[in-house]
Amino acid sequence: MLDADLRPQLQAYLQRLTQPITLVASLDDRAESQQMRELLQAIAELSPLITLRTDGGDDRRPSFQITRADADMGVRFAAVPLGHEFTSLVLALLQAGGHPPKVSPEVIEQIRSLAPADGGTLVFETYMSLTCHNCPDVVQALNLMAVLNPQVRHVAIDGGLFTDEVEARQIMAVPTVYLNGQPFASGRMELAEILAKVDTGAAAREAARLAQRAPYDVLIVGGGPAGAAAAVYAARKGIRTGLVAERFGGQTMDTLGIENYISVLETEGPKFAAALEAHVRHYGVDVMNLQRIEQLQPAGAPGGLATVKLASGAELRARTVVLATGARWRNINVPGEQEYRTKGVAYCPHCDGPLFKGKRVAVIGGGNSGVEAAIDLAGVVEHVTLVEFLDQLKADAVLVDKLRSLPNVSMRTHAQTTEVVGDGQKVTGLRVKDRATGAEELIALAGVFVQIGLVPNTEFLKGTLELSKYGEIIVDARCATSVPGIYAAGDATTVPYKQIVIAAGEGAKAALSAFDHLIRNPATTS
């Protein structure tokens, strides 16, 4: 199970163990149980501090627990954790074996202080896919909580391995998390987000801390490539710089492969986002993550302070502001889309595709993203129907040629999606109208993947500064908006070609323009 290259790397990591741990496997006669046994045996051979037992009594088989003799740890994998989840396994081994996690002492204390009001246990179940790049963050966060707090239990479940559970719970998207048998959350989440949901006082405490922040020279709103570049360029000028974001990394967190960022031959979105954050923090930027922005109040006069109001109730002030709020997936806005979101309506083929193995699905959108999604899904599902509003596909010719060569793909061009149809629990079909004849067709299927472009995250700016008819922030060549002291960069603006490298360049430009504004407009007391 461990190849010649991976074995010495893992052995080197396991040298960081300081306390003995035990792997307790619950196996059956399935082939996956044999794979799990082989993997765990290989791991146990790499460290004298790891013991393997195969007498586990877990009802979910195959599965295994990671525990320690002097601690009651509830870390389990109902999976053979390779692929994207191999890192989750390694981190769980290290943390259970005494290696300190890379989180702040305050977060560790918050986790250890979690105590259900009824004195019971927080039992988390995460349904994930080994090909999902959004799942590891959730798995790793909950594993850490289970390592640090004996009142927390977590099991990571491979949906492709436990299909009966997936069907019974109507799980159509990963990661999907249950808490004490009830739906808890779906989609990518960071540790702080999970803690905020289970620690009801966390949001108020964080808001109080943010409210005490002194004014910034420049405050960046958004944590994607544009925001990160703006933060680095501003901080390097020696000015007080803050960055507030709903999710650091932005769209890159949902991007599987990045192969066109100059000097980086290839990388994955979450890895790229982590590098952005590390670079920003290297310069001492005050990063305030997981904060939703509700309002911007520009300064009343040059040199005054603008105010950014957060959903938590906190307010941040700054002499200049760089808006880098990015964009999000565009919805098709038809009946059934929101009702069946995560119940068959999906937006990430890489994450959720494996859940539709052997089933029929549709992809809406004939641009590069849509065609690439259809090609990827064709290798997993029974059949893919590509639906495009225009009379021809907009994707690059090489992608279209590849798509046409696949035997289990059909295309509907000049077609309008009118409804996502379901049975109340999950998607059962897609209603499509031929735009030439007006004839409607109900396509029977189990999943709909929406890939029709992006919409800028600028709703909170309406009436504050000038937006285009598409909702983009109108900027000039210096990234200046219609309001003095307010600059903007990235996918939320009118700058064409929504690319990572362009967003980063625009972010740098916006920071330099903000710095120029600062030196030309002395601070006032207003």
Tab-separated table of N, CA and C in Angstrom, residues 69-175:
chain	number	residue	atom	x	y	z
A	69	ALA	N	-2.902	4.900	24.982
A	69	ALA	CA	-3.190	4.185	26.226
A	69	ALA	C	-3.640	5.124	27.333
A	70	ASP	N	-3.049	6.322	27.407
A	70	ASP	CA	-3.349	7.233	28.503
A	70	ASP	C	-4.421	8.252	28.146
A	71	ALA	N	-5.106	8.070	26.998
A	71	ALA	CA	-6.112	9.035	26.576
A	71	ALA	C	-7.255	8.314	25.877
A	72	ASP	N	-8.443	8.863	26.038
A	72	ASP	CA	-9.622	8.295	25.395
A	72	ASP	C	-9.883	9.085	24.123
A	73	MET	N	-9.339	8.626	23.017
A	73	MET	CA	-9.418	9.370	21.758
A	73	MET	C	-10.454	8.760	20.820
A	74	GLY	N	-11.272	9.614	20.260
A	74	GLY	CA	-12.332	9.143	19.369
A	74	GLY	C	-12.062	9.462	17.921
A	75	VAL	N	-10.880	9.108	17.421
A	75	VAL	CA	-10.524	9.366	16.028
A	75	VAL	C	-10.650	8.065	15.243
A	76	ARG	N	-11.537	8.054	14.239
A	76	ARG	CA	-11.747	6.847	13.445
A	76	ARG	C	-11.765	7.179	11.955
A	77	PHE	N	-11.346	6.198	11.173
A	77	PHE	CA	-11.469	6.261	9.716
A	77	PHE	C	-12.262	5.040	9.252
A	78	ALA	N	-13.420	5.273	8.668
A	78	ALA	CA	-14.146	4.205	7.987
A	78	ALA	C	-13.812	4.354	6.508
A	79	ALA	N	-12.559	4.137	6.216
A	79	ALA	CA	-12.010	4.391	4.888
A	79	ALA	C	-10.599	3.836	4.838
A	80	VAL	N	-10.126	3.614	3.637
A	80	VAL	CA	-8.701	3.362	3.414
A	80	VAL	C	-8.139	4.713	2.992
A	81	PRO	N	-7.635	5.507	3.942
A	81	PRO	CA	-7.373	6.934	3.701
A	81	PRO	C	-6.133	7.214	2.853
A	82	LEU	N	-6.289	7.012	1.571
A	82	LEU	CA	-5.251	7.387	0.624
A	82	LEU	C	-5.759	8.603	-0.148
A	83	GLY	N	-5.190	8.881	-1.293
A	83	GLY	CA	-5.634	10.050	-2.044
A	83	GLY	C	-5.485	11.314	-1.222
A	84	HIS	N	-6.491	12.193	-1.311
A	84	HIS	CA	-6.433	13.465	-0.587
A	84	HIS	C	-6.466	13.276	0.929
A	85	GLU	N	-6.947	12.127	1.398
A	85	GLU	CA	-7.074	11.929	2.842
A	85	GLU	C	-5.830	11.316	3.484
A	86	PHE	N	-4.793	11.014	2.696
A	86	PHE	CA	-3.589	10.456	3.308
A	86	PHE	C	-2.957	11.460	4.275
A	87	THR	N	-2.980	12.730	3.901
A	87	THR	CA	-2.457	13.758	4.798
A	87	THR	C	-3.255	13.792	6.094
A	88	SER	N	-4.566	13.588	6.009
A	88	SER	CA	-5.399	13.555	7.219
A	88	SER	C	-4.975	12.419	8.138
A	89	LEU	N	-4.656	11.277	7.544
A	89	LEU	CA	-4.189	10.136	8.336
A	89	LEU	C	-2.868	10.450	9.025
A	90	VAL	N	-1.926	11.006	8.277
A	90	VAL	CA	-0.606	11.317	8.849
A	90	VAL	C	-0.745	12.311	9.999
A	91	LEU	N	-1.539	13.361	9.806
A	91	LEU	CA	-1.712	14.344	10.871
A	91	LEU	C	-2.370	13.730	12.100
A	92	ALA	N	-3.350	12.848	11.883
A	92	ALA	CA	-4.007	12.199	13.019
A	92	ALA	C	-3.023	11.342	13.795
A	93	LEU	N	-2.151	10.622	13.095
A	93	LEU	CA	-1.135	9.810	13.761
A	93	LEU	C	-0.193	10.684	14.592
A	94	LEU	N	0.269	11.762	13.994
A	94	LEU	CA	1.215	12.639	14.693
A	94	LEU	C	0.574	13.297	15.904
A	95	GLN	N	-0.636	13.823	15.738
A	95	GLN	CA	-1.288	14.527	16.838
A	95	GLN	C	-1.657	13.573	17.970
A	96	ALA	N	-2.112	12.372	17.620
A	96	ALA	CA	-2.405	11.380	18.658
A	96	ALA	C	-1.138	10.954	19.377
A	97	GLY	N	-0.013	10.984	18.668
A	97	GLY	CA	1.259	10.591	19.245
A	97	GLY	C	2.021	11.705	19.917
A	98	GLY	N	1.353	12.820	20.188
A	98	GLY	CA	1.966	13.876	20.983
A	98	GLY	C	2.607	15.007	20.226
A	99	HIS	N	2.637	14.956	18.888
A	99	HIS	CA	3.227	16.067	18.129
A	99	HIS	C	2.271	17.251	18.177
A	100	PRO	N	2.739	18.436	18.546
A	100	PRO	CA	1.836	19.582	18.722
A	100	PRO	C	1.220	20.037	17.403
A	101	PRO	N	-0.073	20.340	17.389
A	101	PRO	CA	-0.731	20.814	16.170
A	101	PRO	C	-0.349	22.253	15.871
A	102	LYS	N	-0.478	22.645	14.606
A	102	LYS	CA	-0.122	24.003	14.201
A	102	LYS	C	-1.333	24.923	14.323
A	103	VAL	N	-1.819	25.070	15.535
A	103	VAL	CA	-2.888	26.026	15.828
A	103	VAL	C	-2.491	26.784	17.082
A	104	SER	N	-3.116	27.906	17.294
A	104	SER	CA	-2.733	28.766	18.410
A	104	SER	C	-3.122	28.150	19.750
A	105	PRO	N	-2.432	28.538	20.825
A	105	PRO	CA	-2.807	28.058	22.167
A	105	PRO	C	-4.250	28.411	22.515
A	106	GLU	N	-4.740	29.557	22.006
A	106	GLU	CA	-6.110	29.970	22.300
A	106	GLU	C	-7.115	28.984	21.686
A	107	VAL	N	-6.826	28.525	20.473
A	107	VAL	CA	-7.717	27.569	19.808
A	107	VAL	C	-7.674	26.224	20.528
A	108	ILE	N	-6.486	25.794	20.919
A	108	ILE	CA	-6.367	24.533	21.658
A	108	ILE	C	-7.186	24.587	22.946
A	109	GLU	N	-7.094	25.703	23.646
A	109	GLU	CA	-7.851	25.854	24.886
A	109	GLU	C	-9.353	25.871	24.605
A	110	GLN	N	-9.758	26.512	23.502
A	110	GLN	CA	-11.170	26.549	23.146
A	110	GLN	C	-11.704	25.143	22.886
A	111	ILE	N	-10.900	24.330	22.179
A	111	ILE	CA	-11.311	22.948	21.894
A	111	ILE	C	-11.428	22.149	23.185
A	112	ARG	N	-10.439	22.269	24.035
A	112	ARG	CA	-10.438	21.499	25.282
A	112	ARG	C	-11.561	21.918	26.218
A	113	SER	N	-12.054	23.129	26.051
A	113	SER	CA	-13.101	23.631	26.939
A	113	SER	C	-14.500	23.271	26.461
A	114	LEU	N	-14.613	22.720	25.248
A	114	LEU	CA	-15.929	22.355	24.736
A	114	LEU	C	-16.565	21.312	25.649
A	115	ALA	N	-17.787	21.583	26.069
A	115	ALA	CA	-18.493	20.648	26.949
A	115	ALA	C	-19.979	20.735	26.647
A	116	PRO	N	-20.570	19.703	26.077
A	116	PRO	CA	-22.008	19.729	25.805
A	116	PRO	C	-22.807	20.021	27.068
A	117	ALA	N	-23.854	20.815	26.913
A	117	ALA	CA	-24.642	21.231	28.079
A	117	ALA	C	-25.253	20.050	28.810
A	118	ASP	N	-25.554	18.976	28.060
A	118	ASP	CA	-26.176	17.821	28.706
A	118	ASP	C	-25.166	16.845	29.282
A	119	GLY	N	-23.881	17.230	29.212
A	119	GLY	CA	-22.840	16.366	29.746
A	119	GLY	C	-22.525	15.178	28.871
A	120	GLY	N	-23.084	15.146	27.659
A	120	GLY	CA	-22.873	14.017	26.756
A	120	GLY	C	-21.639	14.168	25.895
A	121	THR	N	-21.713	13.634	24.682
A	121	THR	CA	-20.574	13.599	23.777
A	121	THR	C	-20.966	14.198	22.432
A	122	LEU	N	-20.029	14.897	21.821
A	122	LEU	CA	-20.220	15.409	20.464
A	122	LEU	C	-19.704	14.354	19.493
A	123	VAL	N	-20.605	13.666	18.806
A	123	VAL	CA	-20.234	12.599	17.881
A	123	VAL	C	-20.411	13.109	16.452
A	124	PHE	N	-19.294	13.316	15.775
A	124	PHE	CA	-19.304	13.813	14.397
A	124	PHE	C	-19.083	12.657	13.421
A	125	GLU	N	-19.821	12.669	12.317
A	125	GLU	CA	-19.616	11.732	11.222
A	125	GLU	C	-19.440	12.551	9.944
A	126	THR	N	-18.309	12.383	9.270
A	126	THR	CA	-18.047	13.117	8.036
A	126	THR	C	-18.054	12.158	6.861
A	127	TYR	N	-18.984	12.373	5.944
A	127	TYR	CA	-18.999	11.601	4.699
A	127	TYR	C	-18.145	12.346	3.686
A	128	MET	N	-17.139	11.653	3.167
A	128	MET	CA	-16.168	12.304	2.289
A	128	MET	C	-15.852	11.380	1.112
A	129	SER	N	-15.095	11.923	0.183
A	129	SER	CA	-14.609	11.168	-0.970
A	129	SER	C	-13.101	11.299	-1.014
A	130	LEU	N	-12.420	10.239	-1.384
A	130	LEU	CA	-10.959	10.273	-1.441
A	130	LEU	C	-10.447	11.161	-2.560
A	131	THR	N	-11.319	11.565	-3.492
A	131	THR	CA	-10.915	12.469	-4.570
A	131	THR	C	-11.317	13.912	-4.285
A	132	CYS	N	-11.929	14.166	-3.145
A	132	CYS	CA	-12.425	15.501	-2.808
A	132	CYS	C	-11.314	16.349	-2.195
A	133	HIS	N	-11.052	17.507	-2.802
A	133	HIS	CA	-10.007	18.374	-2.251
A	133	HIS	C	-10.551	19.323	-1.188
A	134	ASN	N	-11.873	19.351	-1.001
A	134	ASN	CA	-12.460	20.158	0.062
A	134	ASN	C	-12.596	19.387	1.370
A	135	CYS	N	-12.592	18.064	1.290
A	135	CYS	CA	-12.870	17.234	2.462
A	135	CYS	C	-11.765	17.232	3.524
A	136	PRO	N	-10.483	17.191	3.145
A	136	PRO	CA	-9.449	17.072	4.174
A	136	PRO	C	-9.490	18.148	5.253
A	137	ASP	N	-9.821	19.389	4.904
A	137	ASP	CA	-9.871	20.439	5.925
A	137	ASP	C	-10.869	20.089	7.019
A	138	VAL	N	-12.031	19.576	6.609
A	138	VAL	CA	-13.066	19.221	7.570
A	138	VAL	C	-12.625	18.017	8.402
A	139	VAL	N	-12.122	16.990	7.728
A	139	VAL	CA	-11.674	15.780	8.421
A	139	VAL	C	-10.574	16.111	9.427
A	140	GLN	N	-9.605	16.892	9.001
A	140	GLN	CA	-8.475	17.213	9.876
A	140	GLN	C	-8.899	18.058	11.066
A	141	ALA	N	-9.830	18.992	10.854
A	141	ALA	CA	-10.300	19.829	11.962
A	141	ALA	C	-11.019	18.985	13.014
A	142	LEU	N	-11.905	18.117	12.561
A	142	LEU	CA	-12.666	17.292	13.509
A	142	LEU	C	-11.789	16.239	14.173
A	143	ASN	N	-10.814	15.708	13.431
A	143	ASN	CA	-9.859	14.778	14.052
A	143	ASN	C	-9.101	15.450	15.185
A	144	LEU	N	-8.659	16.674	14.945
A	144	LEU	CA	-7.915	17.399	15.984
A	144	LEU	C	-8.788	17.614	17.216
A	145	MET	N	-10.029	17.970	16.998
A	145	MET	CA	-10.937	18.157	18.129
A	145	MET	C	-11.099	16.865	18.923
A	146	ALA	N	-11.150	15.724	18.208
A	146	ALA	CA	-11.294	14.430	18.882
A	146	ALA	C	-10.019	14.022	19.614
A	147	VAL	N	-8.863	14.452	19.126
A	147	VAL	CA	-7.601	14.175	19.806
A	147	VAL	C	-7.505	14.967	21.105
A	148	LEU	N	-7.923	16.225	21.061
A	148	LEU	CA	-7.720	17.124	22.194
A	148	LEU	C	-8.804	17.046	23.251
A	149	ASN	N	-10.011	16.588	22.883
A	149	ASN	CA	-11.127	16.615	23.824
A	149	ASN	C	-11.798	15.247	23.856
A	150	PRO	N	-11.771	14.558	24.994
A	150	PRO	CA	-12.371	13.219	25.074
A	150	PRO	C	-13.882	13.210	24.913
A	151	GLN	N	-14.511	14.384	24.955
A	151	GLN	CA	-15.960	14.455	24.753
A	151	GLN	C	-16.330	14.660	23.289
A	152	VAL	N	-15.325	14.609	22.426
A	152	VAL	CA	-15.561	14.728	20.989
A	152	VAL	C	-15.167	13.433	20.311
A	153	ARG	N	-16.035	12.927	19.445
A	153	ARG	CA	-15.770	11.734	18.662
A	153	ARG	C	-15.923	12.077	17.190
A	154	HIS	N	-15.073	11.483	16.348
A	154	HIS	CA	-15.186	11.752	14.915
A	154	HIS	C	-14.822	10.527	14.107
A	155	VAL	N	-15.631	10.252	13.093
A	155	VAL	CA	-15.314	9.200	12.140
A	155	VAL	C	-15.416	9.783	10.735
A	156	ALA	N	-14.379	9.579	9.930
A	156	ALA	CA	-14.363	9.985	8.528
A	156	ALA	C	-14.779	8.782	7.687
A	157	ILE	N	-15.856	8.934	6.925
A	157	ILE	CA	-16.470	7.813	6.215
A	157	ILE	C	-16.327	8.015	4.716
A	158	ASP	N	-15.734	7.041	4.044
A	158	ASP	CA	-15.631	7.067	2.589
A	158	ASP	C	-17.002	6.725	2.003
A	159	GLY	N	-17.653	7.716	1.382
A	159	GLY	CA	-18.985	7.494	0.834
A	159	GLY	C	-19.029	6.405	-0.215
A	160	GLY	N	-17.926	6.224	-0.939
A	160	GLY	CA	-17.881	5.182	-1.950
A	160	GLY	C	-17.754	3.793	-1.366
A	161	LEU	N	-17.358	3.713	-0.088
A	161	LEU	CA	-17.181	2.428	0.584
A	161	LEU	C	-18.433	2.029	1.360
A	162	PHE	N	-19.171	3.032	1.819
A	162	PHE	CA	-20.378	2.771	2.603
A	162	PHE	C	-21.588	3.355	1.866
A	163	THR	N	-21.856	2.789	0.711
A	163	THR	CA	-22.914	3.311	-0.155
A	163	THR	C	-24.301	3.162	0.456
A	164	ASP	N	-24.508	2.145	1.275
A	164	ASP	CA	-25.825	1.970	1.907
A	164	ASP	C	-26.148	3.157	2.814
A	165	GLU	N	-25.151	3.617	3.567
A	165	GLU	CA	-25.361	4.774	4.433
A	165	GLU	C	-25.619	6.028	3.609
A	166	VAL	N	-24.856	6.180	2.545
A	166	VAL	CA	-25.019	7.346	1.681
A	166	VAL	C	-26.430	7.386	1.103
A	167	GLU	N	-26.918	6.245	0.658
A	167	GLU	CA	-28.264	6.184	0.100
A	167	GLU	C	-29.305	6.431	1.181
A	168	ALA	N	-29.119	5.837	2.337
A	168	ALA	CA	-30.106	5.970	3.406
A	168	ALA	C	-30.223	7.409	3.895
A	169	ARG	N	-29.104	8.111	3.934
A	169	ARG	CA	-29.116	9.489	4.412
A	169	ARG	C	-29.236	10.505	3.270
A	170	GLN	N	-29.397	10.002	2.045
A	170	GLN	CA	-29.582	10.862	0.871
A	170	GLN	C	-28.456	11.887	0.749
A	171	ILE	N	-27.226	11.418	0.911
A	171	ILE	CA	-26.067	12.303	0.817
A	171	ILE	C	-25.662	12.429	-0.639
A	172	MET	N	-25.688	13.658	-1.159
A	172	MET	CA	-25.405	13.895	-2.568
A	172	MET	C	-24.248	14.873	-2.766
A	173	ALA	N	-23.554	15.214	-1.681
A	173	ALA	CA	-22.421	16.129	-1.790
A	173	ALA	C	-21.471	15.858	-0.630
A	174	VAL	N	-20.190	16.078	-0.876
A	174	VAL	CA	-19.189	15.915	0.169
A	174	VAL	C	-18.361	17.195	0.290
A	175	PRO	N	-17.823	17.459	1.482
A	175	PRO	CA	-18.076	16.736	2.729
A	175	PRO	C	-19.439	17.078	3.321
